[in-house]
C-alpha cells in the first residue's frame, strides 16, 4: 500500500518535458487532461503517503480522523494558496523594485510562506504552492515573462537534482535483490494498472477509446515519487529501503517505456494537431510596473481576415498598431504598404478591451 501511494503521482515536470519540451501538440482535450492530472495529483499523493506513514509508525489511531484529514488538508491548502496568490498579485503590482532580479526572490518567498502557513494550519502545503502559482500566473503582474523564464529554469534544475539524488541514494548491490519485482511492478503499472484506473475515472466523461488509451499510457513518473520515497526512509518505517529501491525501477522504466513512445503513440492514435511554427525572434516588454496595454504575437494563417492585406487597408481599433513583423529570419518594420503574408508572426499592440477585435482580425494569439 505504501508503494502504491508513493508511485501514484504522475510527475508534472516529466509530462511537460515531453509534451512541451518535445514540441508535441496534442488535441486540446487530451493535452489539458494529461497536464491538469499531473499537476493536481501531487498534493493527494503527498497527503496519502504521510497519512500511511503515520499509520505504519503507529502515530495515528483514529480512522475517522484519518478520513476527515484528507478533505480538510485539501480545502485548507487550496484556501491558503488562493489567498496568497491574490495577496501576491496585490504586492507585486504595488512594490517598486529597481533590480528586476529580485522579483523571482519575492515570488519564491511567497511560495515558501504559503507552504509554511498551509502546513501549520494542517493543510496541504504542496497544493497551496500550486494554487498560489496559478493565481499569480493568471494575473497581470510586472516582469511576467522574466518571472516565467526564471521559474521554468528552476523547475528544470529541480528535476535534474531529484534524479541526481535518486542515483546517489541507491546502492547497486541492494537493487539486485528487488530487480525483477521492480521491473514487474513497472510493467504492471504501465500496461494494466494505470490504463484501468484511467478507464474507470474518465469513462463517465465520454472520452473516446483512443483518448483513453493515450491518457492511460501517459503516466510518467519522475521527481515526485523520488521525493515521496524518501519520506518513509526518514521516518524509519519498516521496509522503507525496499520501497525506495522499487521506486527506482518504476521511475526509470516509466521514463524509458511510456516516455520514449509518447510522441509515436500520439501520432499513431491521431491525437496530434498541426504545430504552429515558432518565430525566429521574440519581442516582449519587461516592466517593473503594471502597464495598460498588451503586446501579443499572432501567427498568420491563410484563412484569417488580414492575410494578404495591406496595413493601410486594415481598420485597426484606435490606440492599436502593428509593432513588428517576423517573416522567416527577416524582421520587417511595418509601413502602410506592408502586406501581411501567411506564415508571418505579427506583433500587435492594443488595449485589453480591443482583444476580441484583434482575435477576429488575426486569429488566436500565440502561446507564451
GROMACS .gro file of C-alpha atoms in nm:
model
  368
    1UNK     CA    1   0.000   0.000   0.000
    2UNK     CA    2   0.284   0.239   0.083
    3UNK     CA    3   0.447   0.172  -0.253
    4UNK     CA    4   0.117   0.240  -0.428
    5UNK     CA    5   0.077   0.582  -0.265
    6UNK     CA    6   0.437   0.677  -0.342
    7UNK     CA    7   0.414   0.597  -0.715
    8UNK     CA    8   0.052   0.709  -0.758
    9UNK     CA    9   0.151   1.058  -0.869
   10UNK     CA   10   0.244   1.128  -1.229
   11UNK     CA   11   0.513   1.393  -1.246
   12UNK     CA   12   0.418   1.732  -1.391
   13UNK     CA   13   0.774   1.824  -1.490
   14UNK     CA   14   0.823   1.495  -1.676
   15UNK     CA   15   0.493   1.533  -1.860
   16UNK     CA   16   0.565   1.895  -1.955
   17UNK     CA   17   0.913   1.797  -2.072
   18UNK     CA   18   0.766   1.552  -2.324
   19UNK     CA   19   0.460   1.750  -2.431
   20UNK     CA   20   0.612   2.097  -2.448
   21UNK     CA   21   0.986   2.044  -2.448
   22UNK     CA   22   0.942   1.775  -2.711
   23UNK     CA   23   0.718   2.010  -2.912
   24UNK     CA   24   0.427   1.764  -2.913
   25UNK     CA   25   0.095   1.932  -2.995
   26UNK     CA   26  -0.194   1.721  -2.872
   27UNK     CA   27  -0.561   1.782  -2.923
   28UNK     CA   28  -0.673   2.029  -2.653
   29UNK     CA   29  -0.898   1.788  -2.461
   30UNK     CA   30  -0.625   1.523  -2.431
   31UNK     CA   31  -0.334   1.758  -2.367
   32UNK     CA   32  -0.514   1.955  -2.097
   33UNK     CA   33  -0.636   1.639  -1.925
   34UNK     CA   34  -0.285   1.494  -1.905
   35UNK     CA   35  -0.132   1.821  -1.783
   36UNK     CA   36  -0.404   1.901  -1.528
   37UNK     CA   37  -0.389   1.548  -1.388
   38UNK     CA   38  -0.013   1.562  -1.349
   39UNK     CA   39  -0.041   1.894  -1.162
   40UNK     CA   40  -0.326   1.823  -0.920
   41UNK     CA   41  -0.245   1.468  -0.814
   42UNK     CA   42   0.080   1.559  -0.636
   43UNK     CA   43  -0.088   1.704  -0.323
   44UNK     CA   44  -0.313   1.399  -0.291
   45UNK     CA   45  -0.016   1.162  -0.322
   46UNK     CA   46   0.172   1.357  -0.052
   47UNK     CA   47  -0.128   1.350   0.184
   48UNK     CA   48  -0.184   0.977   0.136
   49UNK     CA   49   0.187   0.899   0.179
   50UNK     CA   50   0.222   1.098   0.502
   51UNK     CA   51  -0.103   0.956   0.639
   52UNK     CA   52   0.004   0.600   0.567
   53UNK     CA   53   0.344   0.664   0.726
   54UNK     CA   54   0.165   0.779   1.042
   55UNK     CA   55  -0.043   0.462   1.041
   56UNK     CA   56   0.256   0.235   0.991
   57UNK     CA   57   0.451   0.422   1.258
   58UNK     CA   58   0.154   0.386   1.499
   59UNK     CA   59   0.128   0.763   1.538
   60UNK     CA   60  -0.234   0.786   1.419
   61UNK     CA   61  -0.505   0.592   1.599
   62UNK     CA   62  -0.844   0.721   1.481
   63UNK     CA   63  -0.964   0.611   1.137
   64UNK     CA   64  -1.232   0.882   1.146
   65UNK     CA   65  -0.961   1.142   1.195
   66UNK     CA   66  -0.759   0.995   0.911
   67UNK     CA   67  -1.053   1.001   0.669
   68UNK     CA   68  -1.155   1.356   0.763
   69UNK     CA   69  -0.800   1.487   0.744
   70UNK     CA   70  -0.778   1.437   0.367
   71UNK     CA   71  -1.054   1.681   0.257
   72UNK     CA   72  -0.954   1.922   0.534
   73UNK     CA   73  -0.594   1.933   0.414
   74UNK     CA   74  -0.707   1.987   0.054
   75UNK     CA   75  -0.953   2.263   0.149
   76UNK     CA   76  -0.705   2.444   0.376
   77UNK     CA   77  -0.426   2.417   0.120
   78UNK     CA   78  -0.645   2.550  -0.160
   79UNK     CA   79  -0.772   2.837   0.054
   80UNK     CA   80  -0.427   2.941   0.172
   81UNK     CA   81  -0.287   2.918  -0.181
   82UNK     CA   82  -0.569   3.128  -0.325
   83UNK     CA   83  -0.527   3.392  -0.055
   84UNK     CA   84  -0.152   3.415  -0.105
   85UNK     CA   85  -0.196   3.426  -0.483
   86UNK     CA   86  -0.428   3.726  -0.459
   87UNK     CA   87  -0.204   3.885  -0.198
   88UNK     CA   88   0.099   3.825  -0.418
   89UNK     CA   89  -0.073   3.996  -0.712
   90UNK     CA   90  -0.150   4.297  -0.495
   91UNK     CA   91   0.204   4.307  -0.356
   92UNK     CA   92   0.380   4.271  -0.693
   93UNK     CA   93   0.164   4.543  -0.851
   94UNK     CA   94   0.248   4.794  -0.576
   95UNK     CA   95   0.604   4.718  -0.471
   96UNK     CA   96   0.862   4.914  -0.669
   97UNK     CA   97   1.182   4.711  -0.705
   98UNK     CA   98   1.458   4.869  -0.911
   99UNK     CA   99   1.653   4.543  -0.950
  100UNK     CA  100   1.434   4.313  -1.160
  101UNK     CA  101   1.635   4.014  -1.039
  102UNK     CA  102   1.463   4.047  -0.701
  103UNK     CA  103   1.117   3.972  -0.842
  104UNK     CA  104   1.186   3.596  -0.859
  105UNK     CA  105   1.314   3.616  -0.499
  106UNK     CA  106   0.980   3.767  -0.400
  107UNK     CA  107   0.770   3.505  -0.580
  108UNK     CA  108   0.979   3.219  -0.440
  109UNK     CA  109   0.938   3.370  -0.093
  110UNK     CA  110   0.561   3.375  -0.145
  111UNK     CA  111   0.574   3.005  -0.233
  112UNK     CA  112   0.773   2.919   0.080
  113UNK     CA  113   0.546   3.124   0.307
  114UNK     CA  114   0.230   2.976   0.151
  115UNK     CA  115   0.372   2.627   0.205
  116UNK     CA  116   0.461   2.703   0.566
  117UNK     CA  117   0.130   2.867   0.656
  118UNK     CA  118  -0.074   2.588   0.499
  119UNK     CA  119   0.133   2.323   0.676
  120UNK     CA  120   0.099   2.496   1.014
  121UNK     CA  121  -0.276   2.517   0.956
  122UNK     CA  122  -0.282   2.138   0.894
  123UNK     CA  123  -0.337   2.185   0.522
  124UNK     CA  124  -0.156   2.069   0.211
  125UNK     CA  125   0.147   2.292   0.156
  126UNK     CA  126   0.204   2.148  -0.191
  127UNK     CA  127  -0.149   2.234  -0.302
  128UNK     CA  128  -0.112   2.581  -0.151
  129UNK     CA  129   0.200   2.648  -0.359
  130UNK     CA  130   0.033   2.519  -0.676
  131UNK     CA  131  -0.283   2.729  -0.632
  132UNK     CA  132  -0.075   3.034  -0.539
  133UNK     CA  133   0.129   2.998  -0.860
  134UNK     CA  134  -0.184   2.951  -1.074
  135UNK     CA  135  -0.346   3.265  -0.933
  136UNK     CA  136  -0.023   3.465  -0.975
  137UNK     CA  137   0.034   3.343  -1.331
  138UNK     CA  138  -0.321   3.423  -1.437
  139UNK     CA  139  -0.294   3.784  -1.323
  140UNK     CA  140  -0.128   4.093  -1.465
  141UNK     CA  141   0.197   4.122  -1.272
  142UNK     CA  142   0.518   4.314  -1.351
  143UNK     CA  143   0.801   4.133  -1.532
  144UNK     CA  144   0.571   3.841  -1.608
  145UNK     CA  145   0.780   3.699  -1.893
  146UNK     CA  146   1.103   3.722  -1.694
  147UNK     CA  147   0.945   3.550  -1.395
  148UNK     CA  148   0.818   3.268  -1.616
  149UNK     CA  149   1.167   3.205  -1.756
  150UNK     CA  150   1.330   3.202  -1.411
  151UNK     CA  151   1.076   2.960  -1.267
  152UNK     CA  152   1.098   2.739  -1.575
  153UNK     CA  153   1.474   2.719  -1.525
  154UNK     CA  154   1.430   2.641  -1.155
  155UNK     CA  155   1.182   2.365  -1.239
  156UNK     CA  156   1.429   2.200  -1.477
  157UNK     CA  157   1.711   2.237  -1.224
  158UNK     CA  158   1.496   2.078  -0.953
  159UNK     CA  159   1.402   1.791  -1.183
  160UNK     CA  160   1.768   1.721  -1.260
  161UNK     CA  161   1.853   1.748  -0.890
  162UNK     CA  162   1.588   1.491  -0.795
  163UNK     CA  163   1.720   1.236  -1.043
  164UNK     CA  164   2.073   1.306  -0.921
  165UNK     CA  165   1.957   1.244  -0.565
  166UNK     CA  166   1.792   0.918  -0.675
  167UNK     CA  167   2.119   0.799  -0.825
  168UNK     CA  168   2.318   0.897  -0.517
  169UNK     CA  169   2.086   0.729  -0.268
  170UNK     CA  170   2.052   0.389  -0.433
  171UNK     CA  171   2.309   0.113  -0.391
  172UNK     CA  172   2.360  -0.124  -0.686
  173UNK     CA  173   2.414  -0.418  -0.451
  174UNK     CA  174   2.068  -0.362  -0.300
  175UNK     CA  175   1.898  -0.316  -0.637
  176UNK     CA  176   1.973  -0.671  -0.748
  177UNK     CA  177   1.751  -0.814  -0.474
  178UNK     CA  178   1.441  -0.630  -0.599
  179UNK     CA  179   1.525  -0.605  -0.970
  180UNK     CA  180   1.265  -0.848  -1.100
  181UNK     CA  181   0.999  -0.723  -0.861
  182UNK     CA  182   1.065  -0.363  -0.961
  183UNK     CA  183   1.054  -0.433  -1.332
  184UNK     CA  184   0.740  -0.643  -1.292
  185UNK     CA  185   0.563  -0.366  -1.099
  186UNK     CA  186   0.674  -0.105  -1.352
  187UNK     CA  187   0.536  -0.310  -1.641
  188UNK     CA  188   0.213  -0.379  -1.449
  189UNK     CA  189   0.160  -0.007  -1.385
  190UNK     CA  190   0.234   0.088  -1.746
  191UNK     CA  191   0.028  -0.178  -1.922
  192UNK     CA  192  -0.254  -0.261  -1.680
  193UNK     CA  193  -0.272  -0.062  -1.355
  194UNK     CA  194  -0.283   0.293  -1.487
  195UNK     CA  195  -0.488   0.223  -1.803
  196UNK     CA  196  -0.753   0.051  -1.592
  197UNK     CA  197  -0.760   0.337  -1.338
  198UNK     CA  198  -0.789   0.594  -1.619
  199UNK     CA  199  -1.075   0.398  -1.777
  200UNK     CA  200  -1.271   0.386  -1.451
  201UNK     CA  201  -1.214   0.757  -1.374
  202UNK     CA  202  -1.280   0.902  -1.721
  203UNK     CA  203  -1.549   0.670  -1.852
  204UNK     CA  204  -1.834   0.896  -1.726
  205UNK     CA  205  -1.686   1.191  -1.919
  206UNK     CA  206  -1.733   1.024  -2.259
  207UNK     CA  207  -1.374   1.025  -2.376
  208UNK     CA  208  -1.316   0.827  -2.694
  209UNK     CA  209  -1.130   0.496  -2.684
  210UNK     CA  210  -0.816   0.641  -2.848
  211UNK     CA  211  -0.810   0.929  -2.599
  212UNK     CA  212  -0.849   0.694  -2.302
  213UNK     CA  213  -0.572   0.476  -2.442
  214UNK     CA  214  -0.331   0.767  -2.472
  215UNK     CA  215  -0.410   0.919  -2.132
  216UNK     CA  216  -0.366   0.577  -1.975
  217UNK     CA  217  -0.027   0.541  -2.144
  218UNK     CA  218   0.098   0.889  -2.044
  219UNK     CA  219   0.164   0.802  -1.679
  220UNK     CA  220   0.520   0.928  -1.644
  221UNK     CA  221   0.686   0.911  -1.303
  222UNK     CA  222   0.967   1.148  -1.219
  223UNK     CA  223   1.083   1.365  -0.933
  224UNK     CA  224   0.770   1.342  -0.716
  225UNK     CA  225   0.784   0.965  -0.646
  226UNK     CA  226   1.156   1.005  -0.571
  227UNK     CA  227   1.082   1.268  -0.307
  228UNK     CA  228   0.791   1.071  -0.163
  229UNK     CA  229   1.006   0.757  -0.141
  230UNK     CA  230   1.243   0.939   0.095
  231UNK     CA  231   0.963   1.016   0.346
  232UNK     CA  232   0.926   0.660   0.484
  233UNK     CA  233   1.305   0.624   0.491
  234UNK     CA  234   1.337   0.937   0.705
  235UNK     CA  235   1.051   0.815   0.926
  236UNK     CA  236   1.233   0.481   0.967
  237UNK     CA  237   0.931   0.283   0.853
  238UNK     CA  238   0.993  -0.089   0.830
  239UNK     CA  239   1.074  -0.192   0.472
  240UNK     CA  240   1.122   0.168   0.358
  241UNK     CA  241   1.454   0.096   0.183
  242UNK     CA  242   1.290  -0.178  -0.023
  243UNK     CA  243   1.019   0.068  -0.126
  244UNK     CA  244   1.283   0.323  -0.227
  245UNK     CA  245   1.468   0.067  -0.440
  246UNK     CA  246   1.144  -0.042  -0.607
  247UNK     CA  247   1.063   0.321  -0.686
  248UNK     CA  248   1.398   0.344  -0.866
  249UNK     CA  249   1.294   0.073  -1.113
  250UNK     CA  250   0.945   0.215  -1.157
  251UNK     CA  251   1.071   0.568  -1.228
  252UNK     CA  252   1.342   0.452  -1.469
  253UNK     CA  253   1.109   0.212  -1.651
  254UNK     CA  254   0.840   0.483  -1.674
  255UNK     CA  255   1.088   0.724  -1.831
  256UNK     CA  256   1.205   0.466  -2.086
  257UNK     CA  257   0.889   0.278  -2.187
  258UNK     CA  258   0.599   0.527  -2.196
  259UNK     CA  259   0.825   0.832  -2.206
  260UNK     CA  260   1.009   0.736  -2.523
  261UNK     CA  261   0.691   0.637  -2.707
  262UNK     CA  262   0.451   0.921  -2.624
  263UNK     CA  263   0.513   1.112  -2.947
  264UNK     CA  264   0.483   0.799  -3.159
  265UNK     CA  265   0.165   0.692  -2.977
  266UNK     CA  266   0.005   1.035  -3.024
  267UNK     CA  267   0.069   1.027  -3.399
  268UNK     CA  268  -0.040   0.664  -3.426
  269UNK     CA  269  -0.370   0.733  -3.249
  270UNK     CA  270  -0.431   1.051  -3.450
  271UNK     CA  271  -0.432   1.280  -3.146
  272UNK     CA  272  -0.186   1.540  -3.272
  273UNK     CA  273  -0.275   1.877  -3.421
  274UNK     CA  274  -0.066   2.082  -3.665
  275UNK     CA  275   0.203   2.262  -3.471
  276UNK     CA  276   0.244   2.635  -3.510
  277UNK     CA  277   0.596   2.734  -3.607
  278UNK     CA  278   0.789   2.945  -3.359
  279UNK     CA  279   0.917   3.287  -3.471
  280UNK     CA  280   1.288   3.338  -3.533
  281UNK     CA  281   1.275   3.640  -3.298
  282UNK     CA  282   1.067   3.713  -2.988
  283UNK     CA  283   0.959   4.062  -2.889
  284UNK     CA  284   0.837   4.135  -2.538
  285UNK     CA  285   0.808   4.414  -2.283
  286UNK     CA  286   0.956   4.369  -1.936
  287UNK     CA  287   0.846   4.634  -1.691
  288UNK     CA  288   0.857   4.670  -1.315
  289UNK     CA  289   0.521   4.846  -1.339
  290UNK     CA  290   0.182   4.711  -1.437
  291UNK     CA  291   0.124   4.877  -1.774
  292UNK     CA  292  -0.207   4.925  -1.950
  293UNK     CA  293  -0.188   4.766  -2.292
  294UNK     CA  294  -0.088   4.432  -2.440
  295UNK     CA  295   0.185   4.323  -2.681
  296UNK     CA  296   0.073   3.998  -2.844
  297UNK     CA  297   0.209   3.783  -3.123
  298UNK     CA  298  -0.020   3.633  -3.389
  299UNK     CA  299   0.079   3.363  -3.636
  300UNK     CA  300  -0.096   3.440  -3.963
  301UNK     CA  301  -0.290   3.150  -4.109
  302UNK     CA  302  -0.410   3.161  -4.473
  303UNK     CA  303  -0.772   3.173  -4.353
  304UNK     CA  304  -0.755   3.480  -4.125
  305UNK     CA  305  -0.915   3.807  -4.233
  306UNK     CA  306  -0.595   4.010  -4.266
  307UNK     CA  307  -0.394   3.759  -4.472
  308UNK     CA  308  -0.253   3.926  -4.790
  309UNK     CA  309  -0.397   4.263  -4.684
  310UNK     CA  310  -0.200   4.588  -4.677
  311UNK     CA  311  -0.170   4.752  -4.337
  312UNK     CA  312  -0.324   5.077  -4.461
  313UNK     CA  313  -0.638   4.888  -4.568
  314UNK     CA  314  -0.697   4.733  -4.224
  315UNK     CA  315  -0.921   4.926  -3.984
  316UNK     CA  316  -0.746   4.887  -3.651
  317UNK     CA  317  -0.908   4.997  -3.324
  318UNK     CA  318  -0.794   5.334  -3.200
  319UNK     CA  319  -0.473   5.308  -2.996
  320UNK     CA  320  -0.356   4.983  -3.156
  321UNK     CA  321  -0.073   4.928  -3.402
  322UNK     CA  322   0.143   4.663  -3.566
  323UNK     CA  323   0.483   4.682  -3.394
  324UNK     CA  324   0.690   4.423  -3.581
  325UNK     CA  325   0.652   4.152  -3.844
  326UNK     CA  326   0.878   3.845  -3.834
  327UNK     CA  327   0.889   3.668  -4.172
  328UNK     CA  328   1.121   3.370  -4.165
  329UNK     CA  329   1.453   3.513  -4.049
  330UNK     CA  330   1.365   3.863  -4.163
  331UNK     CA  331   1.249   4.144  -3.936
  332UNK     CA  332   1.014   4.383  -4.114
  333UNK     CA  333   0.932   4.733  -3.995
  334UNK     CA  334   0.559   4.778  -4.061
  335UNK     CA  335   0.454   5.052  -4.303
  336UNK     CA  336   0.127   5.136  -4.469
  337UNK     CA  337   0.220   4.949  -4.788
  338UNK     CA  338   0.343   4.640  -4.599
  339UNK     CA  339   0.139   4.329  -4.677
  340UNK     CA  340   0.070   4.062  -4.416
  341UNK     CA  341   0.150   3.718  -4.555
  342UNK     CA  342   0.059   3.368  -4.446
  343UNK     CA  343   0.323   3.236  -4.208
  344UNK     CA  344   0.414   3.579  -4.068
  345UNK     CA  345   0.444   3.638  -3.696
  346UNK     CA  346   0.281   3.976  -3.634
  347UNK     CA  347   0.334   4.161  -3.306
  348UNK     CA  348   0.037   4.379  -3.221
  349UNK     CA  349  -0.001   4.641  -2.951
  350UNK     CA  350  -0.357   4.708  -2.834
  351UNK     CA  351  -0.568   4.783  -2.531
  352UNK     CA  352  -0.716   4.491  -2.333
  353UNK     CA  353  -1.072   4.584  -2.431
  354UNK     CA  354  -0.977   4.550  -2.800
  355UNK     CA  355  -0.860   4.188  -2.773
  356UNK     CA  356  -1.184   4.039  -2.920
  357UNK     CA  357  -1.146   4.262  -3.227
  358UNK     CA  358  -0.778   4.168  -3.265
  359UNK     CA  359  -0.858   3.799  -3.247
  360UNK     CA  360  -1.134   3.847  -3.504
  361UNK     CA  361  -0.882   4.000  -3.744
  362UNK     CA  362  -0.570   3.793  -3.671
  363UNK     CA  363  -0.699   3.469  -3.518
  364UNK     CA  364  -0.592   3.322  -3.186
  365UNK     CA  365  -0.270   3.459  -3.035
  366UNK     CA  366   0.044   3.253  -2.999
  367UNK     CA  367   0.112   3.095  -2.663
  368UNK     CA  368   0.397   3.217  -2.446
   0.00000   0.00000   0.00000
